[in-house]
Tab-separated table of C-alpha atoms in Angstrom:
chain	number	residue	atom	x	y	z
A	1	MET	CA	-73.238	26.840	-22.378
A	2	ASN	CA	-70.473	28.854	-23.517
A	3	LEU	CA	-67.693	27.379	-24.353
A	4	ARG	CA	-65.646	28.861	-21.563
A	5	PHE	CA	-67.545	26.667	-18.777
A	6	ILE	CA	-66.928	23.778	-21.044
A	7	LEU	CA	-63.210	24.484	-21.273
A	8	ILE	CA	-63.063	24.471	-17.231
A	9	MET	CA	-65.329	21.571	-16.868
A	10	LEU	CA	-62.643	19.031	-18.656
A	11	CYS	CA	-59.865	20.141	-17.503
A	12	LEU	CA	-61.394	19.428	-14.122
A	13	LEU	CA	-62.697	16.228	-15.884
A	14	VAL	CA	-58.767	15.504	-17.033
A	15	THR	CA	-57.452	16.793	-13.129
A	16	THR	CA	-60.154	14.745	-11.759
A	17	PHE	CA	-59.523	11.403	-13.457
A	18	ALA	CA	-55.799	11.849	-13.566
A	19	LYS	CA	-55.855	12.559	-9.621
A	20	ALA	CA	-57.582	9.006	-9.624
A	21	GLU	CA	-54.733	6.882	-11.143
A	22	ILE	CA	-52.340	5.125	-8.757
A	23	THR	CA	-49.104	6.795	-9.111
A	24	LEU	CA	-46.120	5.606	-8.377
A	25	PRO	CA	-42.041	6.966	-7.529
A	26	LYS	CA	-39.542	6.577	-10.303
A	27	ILE	CA	-37.487	4.497	-7.781
A	28	PHE	CA	-40.058	1.496	-9.094
A	29	SER	CA	-40.075	0.407	-12.472
A	30	ASN	CA	-39.825	-2.720	-15.151
A	31	GLU	CA	-35.748	-3.449	-14.556
A	32	MET	CA	-35.815	-2.838	-11.051
A	33	VAL	CA	-34.162	-4.611	-7.442
A	34	LEU	CA	-35.585	-5.169	-4.453
A	35	GLN	CA	-33.736	-6.213	-1.550
A	36	ARG	CA	-33.648	-9.661	-0.480
A	37	GLU	CA	-35.494	-10.917	2.547
A	38	THR	CA	-36.817	-8.917	4.446
A	39	ASP	CA	-39.993	-5.956	4.904
A	40	VAL	CA	-39.987	-4.194	1.659
A	41	LEU	CA	-41.832	-0.481	1.852
A	42	LEU	CA	-43.993	-0.358	-1.312
A	43	TYR	CA	-45.930	3.338	-1.229
A	44	GLY	CA	-47.091	5.966	-3.552
A	45	TRP	CA	-49.989	7.968	-4.495
A	46	ALA	CA	-53.512	7.299	-5.649
A	47	ASP	CA	-57.110	9.659	-4.735
A	48	PRO	CA	-57.859	10.153	-0.747
A	49	ASN	CA	-59.531	7.006	0.669
A	50	GLU	CA	-59.435	4.703	-2.862
A	51	GLU	CA	-58.959	1.445	-2.376
A	52	PHE	CA	-56.979	-0.931	-4.957
A	53	THR	CA	-54.872	-4.628	-4.608
A	54	ILE	CA	-51.814	-5.120	-4.835
A	55	TYR	CA	-49.833	-8.831	-6.688
A	56	THR	CA	-47.101	-9.798	-5.517
A	57	SER	CA	-45.764	-13.348	-8.235
A	58	TRP	CA	-42.559	-13.993	-6.119
A	59	ASN	CA	-46.031	-15.179	-3.534
A	60	ASP	CA	-48.875	-15.488	-5.548
A	61	GLU	CA	-50.661	-13.128	-3.038
A	62	THR	CA	-52.612	-10.670	-3.019
A	63	VAL	CA	-53.387	-7.757	-0.740
A	64	ALA	CA	-55.921	-4.733	-0.616
A	65	VAL	CA	-55.058	-1.656	-0.322
A	66	LYS	CA	-56.708	1.930	1.114
A	67	THR	CA	-55.167	5.732	0.653
A	68	GLY	CA	-55.778	8.150	3.579
A	69	ASN	CA	-56.685	11.535	3.486
A	70	LYS	CA	-53.872	12.611	2.191
A	71	ALA	CA	-53.963	10.765	-0.744
A	72	LYS	CA	-51.115	8.214	-0.316
A	73	TRP	CA	-50.418	4.692	0.153
A	74	GLU	CA	-48.008	2.351	1.604
A	75	ILE	CA	-47.380	-1.307	2.212
A	76	THR	CA	-45.216	-3.687	3.841
A	77	VAL	CA	-45.073	-6.450	1.907
A	78	LYS	CA	-41.635	-9.623	2.282
A	79	THR	CA	-39.174	-10.173	-0.085
A	80	PRO	CA	-37.691	-13.557	-0.555
A	81	LYS	CA	-34.705	-15.186	-1.507
A	82	ALA	CA	-32.512	-14.178	-4.276
A	83	GLY	CA	-34.171	-14.856	-7.507
A	84	GLY	CA	-36.111	-13.875	-10.388
A	85	PRO	CA	-37.595	-12.968	-12.062
A	86	PHE	CA	-40.860	-11.880	-11.058
A	87	GLN	CA	-43.822	-9.120	-11.144
A	88	ILE	CA	-45.813	-6.617	-8.987
A	89	ILE	CA	-49.529	-5.675	-10.134
A	90	PHE	CA	-51.195	-2.799	-9.439
A	91	LYS	CA	-54.354	-2.974	-9.647
A	92	GLY	CA	-56.954	0.252	-9.180
A	93	GLY	CA	-60.193	1.426	-10.253
A	94	LYS	CA	-58.910	4.171	-12.769
A	95	ASN	CA	-56.436	2.539	-13.607
A	96	GLU	CA	-53.573	-0.476	-13.184
A	97	ILE	CA	-49.806	-0.532	-12.879
A	98	THR	CA	-47.226	-4.035	-14.476
A	99	LEU	CA	-43.907	-3.570	-12.594
A	100	LYS	CA	-42.161	-6.417	-14.827
A	101	ASP	CA	-38.687	-8.557	-14.484
A	102	VAL	CA	-38.623	-7.448	-11.086
A	103	LEU	CA	-35.337	-9.430	-9.132
A	104	ILE	CA	-34.770	-9.166	-5.589
A	105	GLY	CA	-30.801	-9.764	-4.546
A	106	GLU	CA	-29.235	-6.952	-2.830
A	107	VAL	CA	-29.412	-3.059	-3.441
A	108	TRP	CA	-26.324	-0.959	-2.196
A	109	LEU	CA	-27.396	2.553	-3.099
A	110	CYS	CA	-23.765	5.583	-4.372
A	111	SER	CA	-23.120	8.306	-3.516
A	112	GLY	CA	-20.372	11.120	-3.638
A	113	GLN	CA	-18.797	13.455	-5.621
A	114	SER	CA	-17.304	12.679	-8.275
A	115	ASN	CA	-15.374	10.251	-8.866
A	116	MET	CA	-18.036	8.412	-7.989
A	117	GLU	CA	-20.477	9.899	-10.235
A	118	TRP	CA	-17.206	9.182	-12.845
A	119	SER	CA	-17.661	7.088	-15.589
A	120	ALA	CA	-15.895	4.725	-18.118
A	121	ASN	CA	-17.216	7.310	-20.992
A	122	SER	CA	-15.687	9.747	-18.228
A	123	LYS	CA	-11.976	8.140	-19.263
A	124	ILE	CA	-11.528	5.060	-16.615
A	125	ALA	CA	-7.885	2.694	-17.729
A	126	ASN	CA	-9.068	-0.064	-19.917
A	127	ARG	CA	-12.008	1.848	-20.895
A	128	ASP	CA	-12.963	0.224	-23.850
A	129	PHE	CA	-12.249	-3.953	-23.136
A	130	GLU	CA	-14.851	-2.556	-19.444
A	131	VAL	CA	-16.767	-1.463	-21.500
A	132	GLU	CA	-17.328	-4.407	-23.818
A	133	ASN	CA	-17.694	-6.848	-21.254
A	134	ALA	CA	-20.096	-5.794	-19.236
A	135	ASN	CA	-23.060	-7.433	-19.948
A	136	TYR	CA	-24.167	-8.289	-15.892
A	137	PRO	CA	-28.307	-8.738	-17.098
A	138	ASN	CA	-28.597	-9.195	-13.191
A	139	ILE	CA	-27.027	-6.275	-12.190
A	140	ARG	CA	-29.178	-2.879	-12.252
A	141	LEU	CA	-28.860	0.907	-12.156
A	142	PHE	CA	-30.576	2.646	-11.390
A	143	THR	CA	-29.110	6.720	-12.594
A	144	VAL	CA	-30.661	9.651	-10.028
A	145	ALA	CA	-31.334	13.122	-11.553
A	146	LYS	CA	-29.564	16.248	-9.948
A	147	ARG	CA	-31.572	17.759	-8.284
A	148	THR	CA	-31.358	20.164	-5.168
A	149	ALA	CA	-34.599	21.813	-3.259
A	150	LYS	CA	-35.052	23.952	-0.823
A	151	TYR	CA	-37.259	20.788	2.074
A	152	PRO	CA	-37.065	17.250	2.232
A	153	GLN	CA	-39.007	16.015	-1.987
A	154	GLU	CA	-40.573	12.706	-1.603
A	155	ASP	CA	-39.699	11.327	-5.091
A	156	VAL	CA	-37.405	11.522	-7.542
A	157	ALA	CA	-36.769	11.326	-11.469
A	158	GLY	CA	-34.826	7.966	-13.178
A	159	THR	CA	-35.494	4.074	-14.205
A	160	TRP	CA	-33.417	1.427	-14.067
A	161	VAL	CA	-32.363	-0.789	-16.394
A	162	ALA	CA	-30.568	-3.547	-17.074
A	163	CYS	CA	-26.408	-3.444	-17.304
A	164	SER	CA	-24.620	-4.390	-21.042
A	165	PRO	CA	-21.931	-1.668	-22.087
A	166	GLU	CA	-24.749	1.317	-23.545
A	167	THR	CA	-26.096	1.338	-19.553
A	168	MET	CA	-22.454	0.318	-17.837
A	169	GLN	CA	-20.272	3.302	-20.113
A	170	ASP	CA	-22.089	5.953	-18.185
A	171	PHE	CA	-22.725	5.210	-15.492
A	172	SER	CA	-20.412	4.737	-12.019
A	173	ALA	CA	-17.505	2.242	-12.597
A	174	VAL	CA	-16.587	2.625	-9.175
A	175	ALA	CA	-20.601	1.151	-8.501
A	176	TYR	CA	-20.138	-0.845	-10.864
A	177	PHE	CA	-16.406	-2.637	-10.318
A	178	PHE	CA	-18.230	-3.327	-6.902
A	179	ALA	CA	-21.155	-5.346	-7.977
A	180	ARG	CA	-19.523	-6.756	-10.932
A	181	LYS	CA	-17.488	-8.982	-7.192
A	182	VAL	CA	-20.486	-9.210	-4.898
A	183	GLN	CA	-22.378	-10.728	-7.325
A	184	LYS	CA	-19.737	-12.987	-8.388
A	185	GLU	CA	-18.950	-14.526	-5.722
A	186	LEU	CA	-22.695	-14.633	-4.422
A	187	ASN	CA	-24.308	-15.173	-7.853
A	188	ILE	CA	-26.964	-12.822	-7.266
A	189	PRO	CA	-28.695	-9.905	-8.684
A	190	ILE	CA	-27.684	-6.182	-7.815
A	191	GLY	CA	-29.251	-3.000	-7.794
A	192	LEU	CA	-26.885	-0.157	-8.059
A	193	ILE	CA	-27.901	3.467	-7.505
A	194	ASP	CA	-26.162	5.832	-8.424
A	195	ASN	CA	-26.655	9.118	-6.712
A	196	ALA	CA	-23.218	10.961	-7.277
A	197	TRP	CA	-22.849	14.714	-8.270
A	198	GLY	CA	-19.458	16.241	-8.542
A	199	ALA	CA	-17.348	18.819	-6.792
A	200	SER	CA	-19.813	18.417	-3.391
A	201	SER	CA	-19.440	18.721	-0.399
A	202	ALA	CA	-20.760	16.266	2.499
A	203	GLU	CA	-22.867	19.395	3.655
A	204	VAL	CA	-25.661	19.818	1.035
A	205	TRP	CA	-25.937	16.409	0.924
A	206	THR	CA	-26.192	16.427	4.943
A	207	PRO	CA	-30.118	17.063	6.758
A	208	ASP	CA	-30.694	20.365	8.112
A	209	ALA	CA	-31.763	18.623	11.334
A	210	VAL	CA	-28.045	18.067	12.007
A	211	PHE	CA	-26.413	21.725	10.721
A	212	LYS	CA	-29.950	22.295	13.313
A	213	ALA	CA	-28.256	20.917	16.398
A	214	HIS	CA	-24.630	21.513	15.552
A	215	PRO	CA	-24.275	25.420	15.044
A	216	GLU	CA	-20.120	25.026	14.874
A	217	LEU	CA	-20.814	22.307	11.634
A	218	VAL	CA	-22.284	26.080	9.591
A	219	GLU	CA	-19.302	27.753	11.357
A	220	ALA	CA	-17.267	24.958	9.758
A	221	HIS	CA	-19.006	25.631	6.019
A	222	LYS	CA	-18.611	29.460	5.422
A	223	LYS	CA	-14.284	27.833	4.520
A	224	VAL	CA	-15.834	25.830	1.905
A	225	GLU	CA	-15.707	27.938	-1.289
A	226	THR	CA	-18.772	28.227	-4.525
A	227	ASN	CA	-17.304	26.733	-7.654
A	228	LYS	CA	-19.392	26.450	-11.410
A	229	TRP	CA	-20.249	22.482	-11.049
A	230	VAL	CA	-22.576	22.077	-8.038
A	231	THR	CA	-24.482	24.602	-5.004
A	232	VAL	CA	-22.439	25.030	-1.806
A	233	GLU	CA	-25.588	25.208	0.292
A	234	LYS	CA	-26.454	23.144	2.709
A	235	SER	CA	-28.198	20.407	2.931
A	236	THR	CA	-29.796	20.353	-0.869
A	237	LEU	CA	-28.993	17.196	-2.233
A	238	TYR	CA	-29.658	15.636	0.510
A	239	ASN	CA	-33.401	17.510	0.026
A	240	GLY	CA	-33.484	17.049	-3.493
A	241	MET	CA	-31.621	13.520	-3.819
A	242	ILE	CA	-31.126	10.799	-1.017
A	243	ALA	CA	-34.615	11.940	1.098
A	244	PRO	CA	-36.669	10.187	-1.593
A	245	LEU	CA	-35.135	7.697	-1.481
A	246	THR	CA	-34.729	6.467	2.946
A	247	LYS	CA	-38.425	4.252	2.622
A	248	PHE	CA	-36.438	2.280	-0.005
A	249	LYS	CA	-35.059	-0.581	1.209
A	250	ILE	CA	-30.944	-0.701	0.608
A	251	ALA	CA	-28.239	-3.358	2.264
A	252	GLY	CA	-26.568	-0.466	2.515
A	253	THR	CA	-24.140	2.365	0.969
A	254	LEU	CA	-21.125	3.255	-1.614
A	255	TRP	CA	-19.239	6.555	-0.780
A	256	TYR	CA	-16.880	9.009	-2.242
A	257	GLN	CA	-16.467	11.937	-1.542
A	258	GLY	CA	-14.143	14.502	0.600
A	259	GLU	CA	-11.754	16.264	-1.830
A	260	ALA	CA	-14.721	18.772	-1.734
A	261	ASN	CA	-13.721	19.515	2.500
A	262	THR	CA	-10.392	20.319	1.821
A	263	ALA	CA	-11.384	23.196	3.006
A	264	ASN	CA	-12.666	22.759	6.157
A	265	ALA	CA	-10.669	18.896	6.857
A	266	GLU	CA	-10.525	19.945	10.536
A	267	SER	CA	-14.022	18.783	11.006
A	268	TYR	CA	-14.423	16.332	8.576
A	269	HIS	CA	-15.395	14.191	10.872
A	270	GLU	CA	-17.902	15.229	13.089
A	271	LEU	CA	-19.424	16.444	10.067
A	272	PHE	CA	-18.720	13.015	8.335
A	273	SER	CA	-20.559	10.892	10.652
A	274	LYS	CA	-23.153	12.868	11.610
A	275	MET	CA	-23.818	12.816	8.218
A	276	ILE	CA	-24.183	9.036	8.075
A	277	THR	CA	-25.582	8.760	11.774
A	278	SER	CA	-28.180	11.345	9.930
A	279	TRP	CA	-29.073	9.224	6.647
A	280	ARG	CA	-29.274	5.897	8.754
A	281	THR	CA	-31.819	6.716	11.817
A	282	GLU	CA	-33.463	9.150	7.852
A	283	TRP	CA	-34.091	5.120	6.988
A	284	ASN	CA	-34.392	4.022	10.466
A	285	ASP	CA	-31.682	1.219	9.750
A	286	ASP	CA	-28.388	1.041	10.906
A	287	PHE	CA	-26.596	-0.472	7.508
A	288	PRO	CA	-23.048	-0.404	6.198
A	289	PHE	CA	-21.389	2.348	5.105
A	290	TYR	CA	-18.255	1.858	2.790
A	291	TYR	CA	-16.617	4.744	1.597
A	292	VAL	CA	-13.190	5.758	-0.400
A	293	GLN	CA	-9.998	7.291	2.033
A	294	ILE	CA	-9.516	10.671	-0.700
A	295	ALA	CA	-5.896	9.942	-2.481
A	296	PRO	CA	-3.370	11.814	-2.508
A	297	PHE	CA	-2.724	14.837	-4.681
A	298	LYS	CA	-1.608	18.810	-5.182
A	299	TYR	CA	-4.022	20.908	-3.027
A	300	ASP	CA	-3.617	24.039	-2.263
A	301	GLN	CA	-3.075	23.234	1.300
A	302	GLU	CA	-0.004	21.651	2.384
A	303	PHE	CA	-1.741	19.215	4.986
A	304	ALA	CA	-6.010	19.651	4.583
A	305	GLY	CA	-5.108	16.321	1.362
A	306	GLY	CA	-4.444	14.540	4.957
A	307	MET	CA	-6.227	15.952	7.360
A	308	VAL	CA	-9.425	14.482	5.613
A	309	ARG	CA	-7.959	11.341	5.100
A	310	ASP	CA	-7.043	11.013	8.926
A	311	GLN	CA	-10.502	12.363	9.599
A	312	GLN	CA	-11.689	9.570	7.108
A	313	ARG	CA	-9.967	7.060	9.017
A	314	ARG	CA	-10.930	8.045	12.249
A	315	THR	CA	-15.029	7.729	11.322
A	316	LEU	CA	-14.446	3.870	11.819
A	317	ALA	CA	-15.477	4.170	15.007
A	318	LEU	CA	-18.112	4.630	13.759
A	319	LYS	CA	-20.699	1.269	14.169
A	320	ASN	CA	-19.846	-0.700	11.676
A	321	THR	CA	-18.053	1.357	8.346
A	322	GLY	CA	-15.534	0.599	5.896
A	323	MET	CA	-13.000	2.370	4.783
A	324	ALA	CA	-10.282	1.169	1.033
A	325	MET	CA	-7.554	3.644	0.856
A	326	THR	CA	-5.871	4.294	-2.452
A	327	SER	CA	-2.953	5.846	-1.954
A	328	ASP	CA	-1.658	3.416	-3.806
A	329	ILE	CA	-3.938	3.950	-6.816
A	330	CYS	CA	-3.215	7.724	-7.781
A	331	THR	CA	-1.286	10.064	-9.019
A	332	THR	CA	-0.419	13.400	-7.110
A	333	GLU	CA	-1.236	15.256	-10.491
A	334	ASN	CA	-4.795	13.457	-11.133
A	335	ILE	CA	-7.936	14.487	-8.679
A	336	HIS	CA	-9.924	11.755	-10.633
A	337	PRO	CA	-7.169	8.011	-10.350
A	338	LEU	CA	-7.806	6.063	-13.600
A	339	ASN	CA	-8.314	2.659	-11.351
A	340	LYS	CA	-11.826	2.441	-10.610
A	341	GLN	CA	-11.321	-1.777	-11.075
A	342	ASP	CA	-8.835	-1.749	-7.756
A	343	VAL	CA	-11.396	1.160	-5.952
A	344	GLY	CA	-14.869	-1.059	-6.290
A	345	LEU	CA	-13.037	-4.464	-5.754
A	346	ARG	CA	-11.827	-2.964	-2.274
A	347	LEU	CA	-15.582	-2.169	-0.905
A	348	ALA	CA	-16.632	-5.246	-2.757
A	349	ASN	CA	-13.971	-6.934	-0.446
A	350	ILE	CA	-15.248	-4.466	2.498
A	351	ALA	CA	-18.866	-5.695	1.931
A	352	LEU	CA	-16.915	-9.088	1.224
A	353	LYS	CA	-16.162	-10.160	4.308
A	354	ASN	CA	-18.063	-7.439	7.406
A	355	GLU	CA	-22.037	-8.117	5.816
A	356	TYR	CA	-21.480	-11.387	4.142
A	357	GLY	CA	-19.663	-13.075	6.058
A	358	LEU	CA	-16.617	-14.356	3.338
A	359	LEU	CA	-13.187	-13.845	2.561
A	360	GLN	CA	-12.789	-14.826	6.853
A	361	GLY	CA	-8.971	-14.571	7.262
A	362	GLN	CA	-7.939	-11.984	4.980
A	363	ASP	CA	-7.392	-8.782	5.525
A	364	VAL	CA	-9.652	-5.989	3.796
A	365	TYR	CA	-8.074	-2.440	4.731
A	366	GLY	CA	-4.315	-1.108	4.691
A	367	PRO	CA	-2.250	-1.033	8.171
A	368	LEU	CA	-4.986	1.145	10.944
A	369	TYR	CA	-2.804	2.837	13.408
A	370	ASP	CA	-3.514	1.106	16.674
A	371	SER	CA	-0.978	3.277	20.151
A	372	PHE	CA	2.232	4.589	20.228
A	373	GLU	CA	4.367	3.682	23.087
A	374	VAL	CA	7.318	5.874	24.678
A	375	ASP	CA	10.685	4.452	24.998
A	376	GLY	CA	13.113	6.732	25.484
A	377	ASN	CA	13.479	8.854	22.480
A	378	GLN	CA	11.718	6.440	20.261
A	379	LEU	CA	8.331	5.864	19.884
A	380	LYS	CA	6.806	1.923	19.496
A	381	VAL	CA	3.754	2.652	16.288
A	382	ASN	CA	1.506	-0.555	15.978
A	383	PHE	CA	-1.110	-1.011	13.638
A	384	SER	CA	-4.250	-3.260	12.985
A	385	ASN	CA	-4.755	-5.170	10.273
A	386	ALA	CA	-0.717	-5.350	9.825
A	387	ASP	CA	0.375	-8.998	9.406
A	388	GLY	CA	2.711	-8.924	6.807
A	389	LEU	CA	3.883	-5.575	7.189
A	390	TYR	CA	6.541	-3.956	5.153
A	391	ASN	CA	7.966	-1.470	3.307
A	392	LYS	CA	7.745	-1.658	-1.054
A	393	GLU	CA	10.698	1.071	-1.278
A	394	LYS	CA	14.803	0.131	0.959
A	395	LYS	CA	13.955	3.145	3.147
A	396	VAL	CA	10.900	4.025	5.060
A	397	THR	CA	9.837	7.569	4.934
A	398	LEU	CA	6.954	9.853	5.529
A	399	PHE	CA	7.201	9.672	10.002
A	400	GLU	CA	7.293	12.568	12.568
A	401	ILE	CA	7.235	13.084	15.805
A	402	SER	CA	6.477	16.195	17.532
A	403	ASN	CA	7.974	17.507	20.833
A	404	ALA	CA	5.865	19.787	23.752
A	405	ALA	CA	5.504	22.611	21.645
A	406	GLY	CA	3.410	20.357	18.677
A	407	GLU	CA	6.535	20.749	16.591
A	408	TRP	CA	6.947	18.232	14.751
A	409	PHE	CA	10.214	17.350	12.598
A	410	SER	CA	11.207	14.973	10.396
A	411	ALA	CA	11.601	10.883	12.321
A	412	ARG	CA	13.572	8.213	11.439
A	413	ALA	CA	11.574	5.358	10.799
A	414	LYS	CA	12.371	1.439	10.558
A	415	LEU	CA	10.350	-1.797	10.584
A	416	LYS	CA	10.387	-4.643	14.303
A	417	ASN	CA	8.288	-7.339	14.712
A	418	ASN	CA	5.375	-5.563	12.748
A	419	GLU	CA	5.948	-2.264	14.632
A	420	VAL	CA	7.481	0.805	13.405
A	421	VAL	CA	10.000	2.599	15.076
A	422	VAL	CA	11.079	6.402	14.820
A	423	SER	CA	13.043	8.482	16.536
A	424	SER	CA	14.227	12.041	15.833
A	425	LYS	CA	17.449	14.202	16.772
A	426	GLU	CA	15.594	17.803	17.187
A	427	VAL	CA	12.606	15.916	19.178
A	428	LYS	CA	14.206	14.255	22.897
A	429	ASN	CA	10.444	13.296	25.038
A	430	PRO	CA	8.230	12.908	21.800
A	431	LYS	CA	4.716	13.635	22.243
A	432	GLY	CA	3.463	12.566	18.928
A	433	VAL	CA	3.725	10.785	15.305
A	434	ARG	CA	1.048	11.236	12.420
A	435	TYR	CA	2.357	9.087	8.715
A	436	ALA	CA	1.676	10.673	5.327
A	437	PHE	CA	0.299	13.677	6.697
A	438	LYS	CA	1.494	15.558	3.910
A	439	SER	CA	-1.690	16.226	0.957
A	440	THR	CA	1.087	14.806	-2.123
A	441	ASP	CA	2.513	11.653	0.310
A	442	ILE	CA	2.271	8.150	-1.465
A	443	GLY	CA	3.231	6.500	1.884
A	444	THR	CA	4.854	3.005	1.057
A	445	LEU	CA	4.725	1.117	3.979
A	446	PHE	CA	1.407	-2.122	3.501
A	447	ASN	CA	0.770	-5.107	5.088
A	448	ALA	CA	0.892	-9.237	3.740
A	449	ALA	CA	-2.331	-8.875	1.556
A	450	GLY	CA	-0.848	-5.703	-0.091
A	451	LEU	CA	-2.932	-2.722	0.691
A	452	PRO	CA	-1.365	0.562	2.057
A	453	ALA	CA	-0.758	1.757	5.532
A	454	SER	CA	-3.707	4.737	5.701
A	455	THR	CA	-2.114	8.654	6.377
A	456	PHE	CA	-2.773	9.479	10.191
A	457	VAL	CA	-1.645	12.166	13.752
A	458	SER	CA	-1.890	10.357	16.628
A	459	GLU	CA	-2.852	13.265	18.535
């Protein structure tokens, strides 16, 4: 028996033993959070037709599992009320895996581009204080490593860690401030999955099936320019970073993106709505999807920013969505506003009211355009969430009205009974109205909750 033959046999033996071991996706690790009071899927790989057991300490139960001929396994377990720490033990003939310090609570996926990715170390307001006080062991953090893929993958790189001054500072600041508020109000564990990539367009986060069904979105995508920070190839971040998580039960999604789609702003509502719907389809769950309206900024195009903001507003027509307005906590010189605290807080308030049943009677949105009435040469503009509607400056500005030819003219505006009455000498028969529609427009219209009115165009 020659040396080469012996080495080959040893390699085959090692490979056989390696394949025989129970293997878990990276999203299952020590310090993880599982979604509370629901059916959670545990899944992974092992040898074909291998038998092993899974023990869950929260109910002191052991279940038997057997892989199929594809060397994959999955089983559904019921999770209890929020709490922990617990253990999950996977015990097979070749290996045993014990997941320790597992908490049961609320799990939120946090995705988008750089404003979601932005961490304390990227520079935020009051950075040192926030880092020093980030001791929240019941908030758990999982950062998905940046990966692209041509086809949907089954695993991601990353691991769960408890929130501390050391771990918080490189994690999504918006997600952290969201969790801090929700955890304070609910007093339960919160799990955050940071799944963002700076400069990314929505197309890269959208499954290929959407583009096959909607060729107009393929055409619109051609307007998105390449950049040095991330690929613009359709579906590649979905395949590499989202698809591997679609079996993992979540409470909902937070999203902060849109700046990269100012190049094809006119199609953003269709793309964004279909992206949200496709994610829910893949998870088989109409989970809440809460997102941040991009802030005013000096984009190259005069109206591109306003158009995206309006397209985001229109996406609220999709069920179980919510939008945090940010036009009052930004400067037009910085595409990365440093006040991430209020962004996270506003997202948290939306979740606390809509998903968790708290804050009833409190507005969590700024005024949103509802309708208008024609009154001679004037338009009476109606808003929802308009209790206590007021203007921060002496004059109400940034309103425009259009004529029958679709031309826009600056309008005089005044508040009356929680409505805005607008008119222009240049327009005798007004046909439409818009507000804060330029990329750099920072509105001054607010409701009693201190939240700014959204950019809108009525047409």
